[in-house]
XYZ file of C-alpha atoms in Angstrom:
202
model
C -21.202 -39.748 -54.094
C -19.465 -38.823 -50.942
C -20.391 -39.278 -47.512
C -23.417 -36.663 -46.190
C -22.149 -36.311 -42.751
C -18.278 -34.860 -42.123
C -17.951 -35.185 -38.022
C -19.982 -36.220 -34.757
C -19.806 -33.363 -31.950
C -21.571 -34.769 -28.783
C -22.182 -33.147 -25.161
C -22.377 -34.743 -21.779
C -22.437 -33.432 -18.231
C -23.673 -35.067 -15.034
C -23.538 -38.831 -15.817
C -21.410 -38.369 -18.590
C -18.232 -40.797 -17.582
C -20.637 -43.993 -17.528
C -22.243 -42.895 -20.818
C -18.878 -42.506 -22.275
C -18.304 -46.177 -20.632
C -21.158 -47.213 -22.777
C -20.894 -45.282 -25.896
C -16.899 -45.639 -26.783
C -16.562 -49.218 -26.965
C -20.034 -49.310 -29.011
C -18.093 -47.669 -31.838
C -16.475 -50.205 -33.962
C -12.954 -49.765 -35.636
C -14.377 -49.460 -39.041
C -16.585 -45.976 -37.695
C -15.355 -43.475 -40.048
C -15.993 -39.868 -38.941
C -13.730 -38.099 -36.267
C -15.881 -37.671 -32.778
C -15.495 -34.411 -30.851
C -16.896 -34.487 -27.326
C -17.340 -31.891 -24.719
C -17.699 -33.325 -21.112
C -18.105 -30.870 -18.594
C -15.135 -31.088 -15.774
C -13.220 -28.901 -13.317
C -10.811 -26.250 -14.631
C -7.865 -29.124 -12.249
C -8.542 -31.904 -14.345
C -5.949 -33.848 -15.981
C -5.469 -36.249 -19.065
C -6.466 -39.369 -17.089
C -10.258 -39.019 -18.449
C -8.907 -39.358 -22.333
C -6.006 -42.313 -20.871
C -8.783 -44.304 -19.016
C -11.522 -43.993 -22.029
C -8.707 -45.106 -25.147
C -8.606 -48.527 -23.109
C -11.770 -49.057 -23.785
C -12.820 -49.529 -26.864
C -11.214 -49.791 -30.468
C -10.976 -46.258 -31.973
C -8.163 -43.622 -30.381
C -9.239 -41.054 -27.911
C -7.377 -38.506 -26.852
C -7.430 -34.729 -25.947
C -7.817 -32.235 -29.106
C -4.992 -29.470 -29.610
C -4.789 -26.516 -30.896
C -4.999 -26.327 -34.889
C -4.901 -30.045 -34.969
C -6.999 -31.491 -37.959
C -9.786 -33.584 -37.146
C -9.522 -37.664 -38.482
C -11.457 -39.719 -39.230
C -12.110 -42.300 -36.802
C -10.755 -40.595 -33.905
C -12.391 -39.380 -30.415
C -11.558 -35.761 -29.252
C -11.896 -34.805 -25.931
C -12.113 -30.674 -25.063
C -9.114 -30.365 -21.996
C -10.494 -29.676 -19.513
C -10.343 -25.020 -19.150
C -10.629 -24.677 -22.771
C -13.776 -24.292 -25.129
C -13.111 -26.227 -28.105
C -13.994 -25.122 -31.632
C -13.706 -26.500 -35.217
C -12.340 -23.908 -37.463
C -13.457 -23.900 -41.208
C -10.370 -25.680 -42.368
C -11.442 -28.303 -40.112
C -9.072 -28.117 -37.986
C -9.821 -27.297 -33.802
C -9.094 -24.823 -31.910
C -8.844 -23.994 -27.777
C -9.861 -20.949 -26.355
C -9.633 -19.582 -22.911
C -12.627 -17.479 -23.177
C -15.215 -16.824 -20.136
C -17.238 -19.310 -19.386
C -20.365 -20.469 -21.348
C -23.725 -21.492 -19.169
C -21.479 -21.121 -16.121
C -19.223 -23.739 -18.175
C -15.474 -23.857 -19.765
C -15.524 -26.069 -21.974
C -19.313 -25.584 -22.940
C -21.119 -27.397 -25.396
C -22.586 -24.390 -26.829
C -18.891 -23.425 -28.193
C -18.275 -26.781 -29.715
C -21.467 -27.318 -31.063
C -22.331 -23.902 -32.650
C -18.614 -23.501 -34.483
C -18.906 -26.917 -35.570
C -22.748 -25.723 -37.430
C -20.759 -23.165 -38.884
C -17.547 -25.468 -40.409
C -19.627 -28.040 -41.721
C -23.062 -27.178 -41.750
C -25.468 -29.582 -43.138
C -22.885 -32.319 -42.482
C -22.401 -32.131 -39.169
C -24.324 -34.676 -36.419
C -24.689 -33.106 -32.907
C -25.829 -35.578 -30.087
C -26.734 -34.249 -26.717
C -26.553 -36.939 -23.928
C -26.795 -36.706 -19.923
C -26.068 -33.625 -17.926
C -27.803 -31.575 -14.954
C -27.889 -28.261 -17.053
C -28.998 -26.391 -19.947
C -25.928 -26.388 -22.317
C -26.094 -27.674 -25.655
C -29.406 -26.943 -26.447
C -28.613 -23.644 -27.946
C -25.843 -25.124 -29.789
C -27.981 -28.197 -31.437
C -30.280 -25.309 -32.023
C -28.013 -23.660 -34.765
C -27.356 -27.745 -35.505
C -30.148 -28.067 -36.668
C -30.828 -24.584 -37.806
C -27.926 -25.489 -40.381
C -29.481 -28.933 -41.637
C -27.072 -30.829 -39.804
C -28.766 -34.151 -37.474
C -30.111 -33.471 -34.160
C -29.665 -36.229 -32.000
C -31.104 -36.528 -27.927
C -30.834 -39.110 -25.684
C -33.866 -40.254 -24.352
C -34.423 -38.067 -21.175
C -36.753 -40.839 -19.179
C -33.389 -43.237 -19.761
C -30.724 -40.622 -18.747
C -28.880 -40.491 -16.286
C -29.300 -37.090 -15.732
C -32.833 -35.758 -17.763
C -32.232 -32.267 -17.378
C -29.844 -31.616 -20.462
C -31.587 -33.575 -22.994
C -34.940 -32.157 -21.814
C -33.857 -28.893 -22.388
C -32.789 -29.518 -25.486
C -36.042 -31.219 -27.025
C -37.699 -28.396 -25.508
C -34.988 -26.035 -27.337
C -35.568 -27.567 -30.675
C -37.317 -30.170 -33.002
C -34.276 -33.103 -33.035
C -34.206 -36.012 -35.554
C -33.817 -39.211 -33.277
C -34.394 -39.738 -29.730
C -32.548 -42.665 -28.606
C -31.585 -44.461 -25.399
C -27.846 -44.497 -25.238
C -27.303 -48.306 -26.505
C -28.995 -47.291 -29.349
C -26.663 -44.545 -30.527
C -23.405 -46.352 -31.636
C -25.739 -48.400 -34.100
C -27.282 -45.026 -35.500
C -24.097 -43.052 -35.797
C -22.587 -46.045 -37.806
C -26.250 -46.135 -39.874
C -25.966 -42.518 -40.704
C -22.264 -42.434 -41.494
C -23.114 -44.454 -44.316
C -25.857 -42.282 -45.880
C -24.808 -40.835 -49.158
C -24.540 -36.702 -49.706
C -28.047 -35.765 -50.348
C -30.262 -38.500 -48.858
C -31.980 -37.985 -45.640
C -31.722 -38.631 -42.588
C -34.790 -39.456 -41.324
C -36.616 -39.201 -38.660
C -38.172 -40.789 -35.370
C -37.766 -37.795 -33.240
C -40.290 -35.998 -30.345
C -40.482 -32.672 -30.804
Protein backbone atom coordinates (compact mmCIF):
# COMPACT_ATOMS: atom_id res chain seq x y z
CA UNK A 1 0.00 0.00 0.00
CA UNK A 2 1.48 3.30 -0.87
CA UNK A 3 2.47 6.06 1.18
CA UNK A 4 -0.76 8.31 2.70
CA UNK A 5 0.96 11.57 2.58
CA UNK A 6 2.43 12.99 -1.07
CA UNK A 7 4.31 16.47 0.12
CA UNK A 8 5.00 18.76 3.30
CA UNK A 9 4.03 22.59 2.60
CA UNK A 10 5.12 24.63 5.72
CA UNK A 11 4.86 28.56 6.53
CA UNK A 12 7.09 30.78 8.55
CA UNK A 13 7.36 34.52 9.05
CA UNK A 14 8.93 36.51 11.88
CA UNK A 15 11.46 34.06 13.43
CA UNK A 16 11.41 31.93 10.62
CA UNK A 17 15.41 31.83 9.61
CA UNK A 18 16.31 30.26 13.18
CA UNK A 19 13.40 27.80 12.88
CA UNK A 20 14.60 26.86 9.53
CA UNK A 21 18.18 26.61 11.44
CA UNK A 22 16.47 24.10 13.59
CA UNK A 23 14.13 22.27 11.41
CA UNK A 24 16.45 21.51 8.11
CA UNK A 25 19.17 19.68 9.60
CA UNK A 26 16.45 17.67 11.79
CA UNK A 27 15.43 16.04 8.51
CA UNK A 28 17.47 13.06 7.83
CA UNK A 29 18.65 11.96 4.26
CA UNK A 30 16.39 9.03 4.17
CA UNK A 31 13.03 11.75 4.60
CA UNK A 32 11.13 10.91 1.61
CA UNK A 33 8.53 13.55 0.64
CA UNK A 34 9.54 16.85 -1.23
CA UNK A 35 9.19 20.02 1.37
CA UNK A 36 7.74 23.27 0.01
CA UNK A 37 8.21 26.27 2.28
CA UNK A 38 6.99 29.77 2.14
CA UNK A 39 9.08 32.26 4.29
CA UNK A 40 7.95 35.61 4.16
CA UNK A 41 10.87 38.14 2.77
CA UNK A 42 11.30 41.42 0.90
CA UNK A 43 10.35 41.62 -2.79
CA UNK A 44 15.02 42.51 -2.95
CA UNK A 45 15.89 39.33 -1.66
CA UNK A 46 18.26 37.10 -3.27
CA UNK A 47 19.19 33.27 -3.40
CA UNK A 48 21.55 33.50 -0.40
CA UNK A 49 18.56 32.28 2.04
CA UNK A 50 18.24 28.77 -0.09
CA UNK A 51 22.61 28.81 -0.46
CA UNK A 52 23.05 29.37 3.36
CA UNK A 53 20.14 26.73 4.45
CA UNK A 54 21.52 23.59 1.78
CA UNK A 55 24.77 23.79 4.07
CA UNK A 56 23.03 22.79 6.67
CA UNK A 57 21.66 19.81 6.78
CA UNK A 58 21.53 16.58 4.50
CA UNK A 59 18.59 16.93 2.04
CA UNK A 60 18.92 19.71 -1.05
CA UNK A 61 17.30 23.04 -0.72
CA UNK A 62 16.94 25.26 -3.17
CA UNK A 63 14.50 27.83 -4.76
CA UNK A 64 11.35 26.20 -6.71
CA UNK A 65 10.85 27.19 -10.53
CA UNK A 66 8.38 27.45 -12.60
CA UNK A 67 6.71 24.01 -13.78
CA UNK A 68 9.43 22.20 -12.00
CA UNK A 69 8.17 18.78 -10.52
CA UNK A 70 8.31 18.38 -6.97
CA UNK A 71 10.95 15.30 -5.53
CA UNK A 72 11.02 13.58 -3.17
CA UNK A 73 13.35 14.48 -0.57
CA UNK A 74 13.95 17.90 -1.62
CA UNK A 75 13.33 21.47 0.18
CA UNK A 76 11.62 24.23 -1.96
CA UNK A 77 11.90 27.59 -1.13
CA UNK A 78 9.09 30.29 -2.78
CA UNK A 79 11.74 33.28 -4.38
CA UNK A 80 11.29 35.73 -2.84
CA UNK A 81 8.15 38.24 -5.21
CA UNK A 82 6.45 35.20 -6.29
CA UNK A 83 3.47 33.15 -4.70
CA UNK A 84 4.21 29.65 -5.19
CA UNK A 85 1.65 27.02 -6.15
CA UNK A 86 1.55 23.22 -6.81
CA UNK A 87 -0.31 22.53 -9.92
CA UNK A 88 -2.30 19.18 -10.21
CA UNK A 89 0.41 17.47 -12.15
CA UNK A 90 2.47 18.17 -9.25
CA UNK A 91 4.49 20.25 -10.58
CA UNK A 92 4.93 24.28 -9.08
CA UNK A 93 4.24 27.15 -10.32
CA UNK A 94 5.25 31.19 -9.64
CA UNK A 95 2.95 33.83 -9.92
CA UNK A 96 3.31 37.52 -9.72
CA UNK A 97 -0.08 38.13 -8.47
CA UNK A 98 -1.02 40.99 -5.77
CA UNK A 99 -0.16 40.39 -2.65
CA UNK A 100 -1.87 37.96 -0.16
CA UNK A 101 -2.36 39.24 3.74
CA UNK A 102 -0.22 42.21 2.70
CA UNK A 103 2.29 39.28 1.57
CA UNK A 104 4.04 38.00 -1.87
CA UNK A 105 4.83 35.01 -1.41
CA UNK A 106 1.88 34.21 1.09
CA UNK A 107 1.25 31.10 2.68
CA UNK A 108 -2.30 31.18 1.89
CA UNK A 109 -1.28 30.61 -2.00
CA UNK A 110 0.98 27.72 -1.27
CA UNK A 111 -1.01 26.13 1.14
CA UNK A 112 -4.55 26.29 -0.40
CA UNK A 113 -3.28 25.04 -4.16
CA UNK A 114 -1.37 22.47 -2.53
CA UNK A 115 -5.17 21.20 -0.64
CA UNK A 116 -6.35 21.22 -3.99
CA UNK A 117 -3.31 18.95 -5.88
CA UNK A 118 -3.16 16.48 -3.32
CA UNK A 119 -5.83 16.70 -1.00
CA UNK A 120 -6.01 14.23 1.71
CA UNK A 121 -2.27 13.65 1.23
CA UNK A 122 -0.95 16.68 1.79
CA UNK A 123 0.72 17.81 5.48
CA UNK A 124 0.61 21.63 6.08
CA UNK A 125 2.71 22.90 9.14
CA UNK A 126 2.40 26.45 10.25
CA UNK A 127 5.44 27.65 12.34
CA UNK A 128 6.54 31.28 13.68
CA UNK A 129 5.45 34.52 12.16
CA UNK A 130 3.98 38.02 13.44
CA UNK A 131 0.80 37.73 11.17
CA UNK A 132 -2.23 36.00 10.21
CA UNK A 133 -1.25 34.06 7.00
CA UNK A 134 -1.60 30.51 6.73
CA UNK A 135 -4.37 29.99 8.77
CA UNK A 136 -6.81 30.26 5.99
CA UNK A 137 -4.75 28.07 3.94
CA UNK A 138 -4.38 25.07 6.70
CA UNK A 139 -8.04 25.80 6.90
CA UNK A 140 -8.85 24.27 3.38
CA UNK A 141 -5.77 21.73 4.69
CA UNK A 142 -7.61 20.42 6.73
CA UNK A 143 -10.93 21.02 5.15
CA UNK A 144 -9.46 18.47 2.47
CA UNK A 145 -8.34 15.67 5.07
CA UNK A 146 -4.89 16.51 4.68
CA UNK A 147 -2.68 16.92 8.45
CA UNK A 148 -2.80 20.09 10.23
CA UNK A 149 0.22 20.72 11.95
CA UNK A 150 1.02 24.10 14.53
CA UNK A 151 3.84 24.88 16.33
CA UNK A 152 3.33 25.37 19.76
CA UNK A 153 2.54 29.17 20.10
CA UNK A 154 3.86 29.52 24.00
CA UNK A 155 7.39 28.04 22.33
CA UNK A 156 7.44 30.29 19.19
CA UNK A 157 9.31 32.61 18.41
CA UNK A 158 6.80 34.67 17.20
CA UNK A 159 3.02 33.34 18.72
CA UNK A 160 0.99 35.35 16.59
CA UNK A 161 0.86 33.05 13.37
CA UNK A 162 0.34 29.81 14.97
CA UNK A 163 -2.26 31.36 17.31
CA UNK A 164 -4.18 32.44 14.61
CA UNK A 165 -4.18 29.47 13.10
CA UNK A 166 -5.43 27.16 16.09
CA UNK A 167 -7.92 29.74 16.46
CA UNK A 168 -8.66 29.37 12.51
CA UNK A 169 -9.08 25.68 12.71
CA UNK A 170 -9.06 22.32 14.70
CA UNK A 171 -5.14 21.06 13.74
CA UNK A 172 -3.89 17.47 14.37
CA UNK A 173 -0.54 18.00 16.39
CA UNK A 174 0.75 20.85 18.23
CA UNK A 175 4.36 20.55 18.59
CA UNK A 176 7.36 22.58 19.73
CA UNK A 177 9.66 22.88 16.80
CA UNK A 178 12.29 20.00 17.90
CA UNK A 179 9.55 17.89 17.85
CA UNK A 180 8.54 18.26 14.22
CA UNK A 181 11.39 16.58 12.17
CA UNK A 182 10.61 13.34 14.31
CA UNK A 183 6.76 13.62 13.40
CA UNK A 184 7.12 14.44 9.75
CA UNK A 185 9.47 11.33 9.42
CA UNK A 186 6.63 9.29 11.76
CA UNK A 187 3.89 10.27 9.43
CA UNK A 188 5.76 9.79 6.17
CA UNK A 189 5.71 6.32 6.99
CA UNK A 190 1.96 5.83 7.60
CA UNK A 191 0.38 3.67 5.00
CA UNK A 192 -2.64 5.14 2.51
CA UNK A 193 -5.63 4.85 4.65
CA UNK A 194 -4.44 4.77 8.28
CA UNK A 195 -4.70 7.76 10.41
CA UNK A 196 -3.00 10.16 11.49
CA UNK A 197 -3.78 10.74 14.77
CA UNK A 198 -4.11 13.12 16.94
CA UNK A 199 -2.73 15.20 20.03
CA UNK A 200 -3.90 18.50 18.85
CA UNK A 201 -5.68 21.78 20.88
CA UNK A 202 -8.36 22.93 19.20
Amino acid sequence: MPPRYKAVVIGLSAGGMHALKIFIPALPKAFPLPVAITQHSSDNSDGFLAEYLNQLGPLPVKEAEDKEPLCGGHIYLAPAGYHLLVEQNGTFSLSVDPRVNYCCPSIDVLFESAADAFGESVIGVVLTGANGDGSRGLKAIKDRGGCAIVENPATAATRHMPQAALDCTPVDHVVDLNELAPLLMQLSALQGGEASGSDAAG
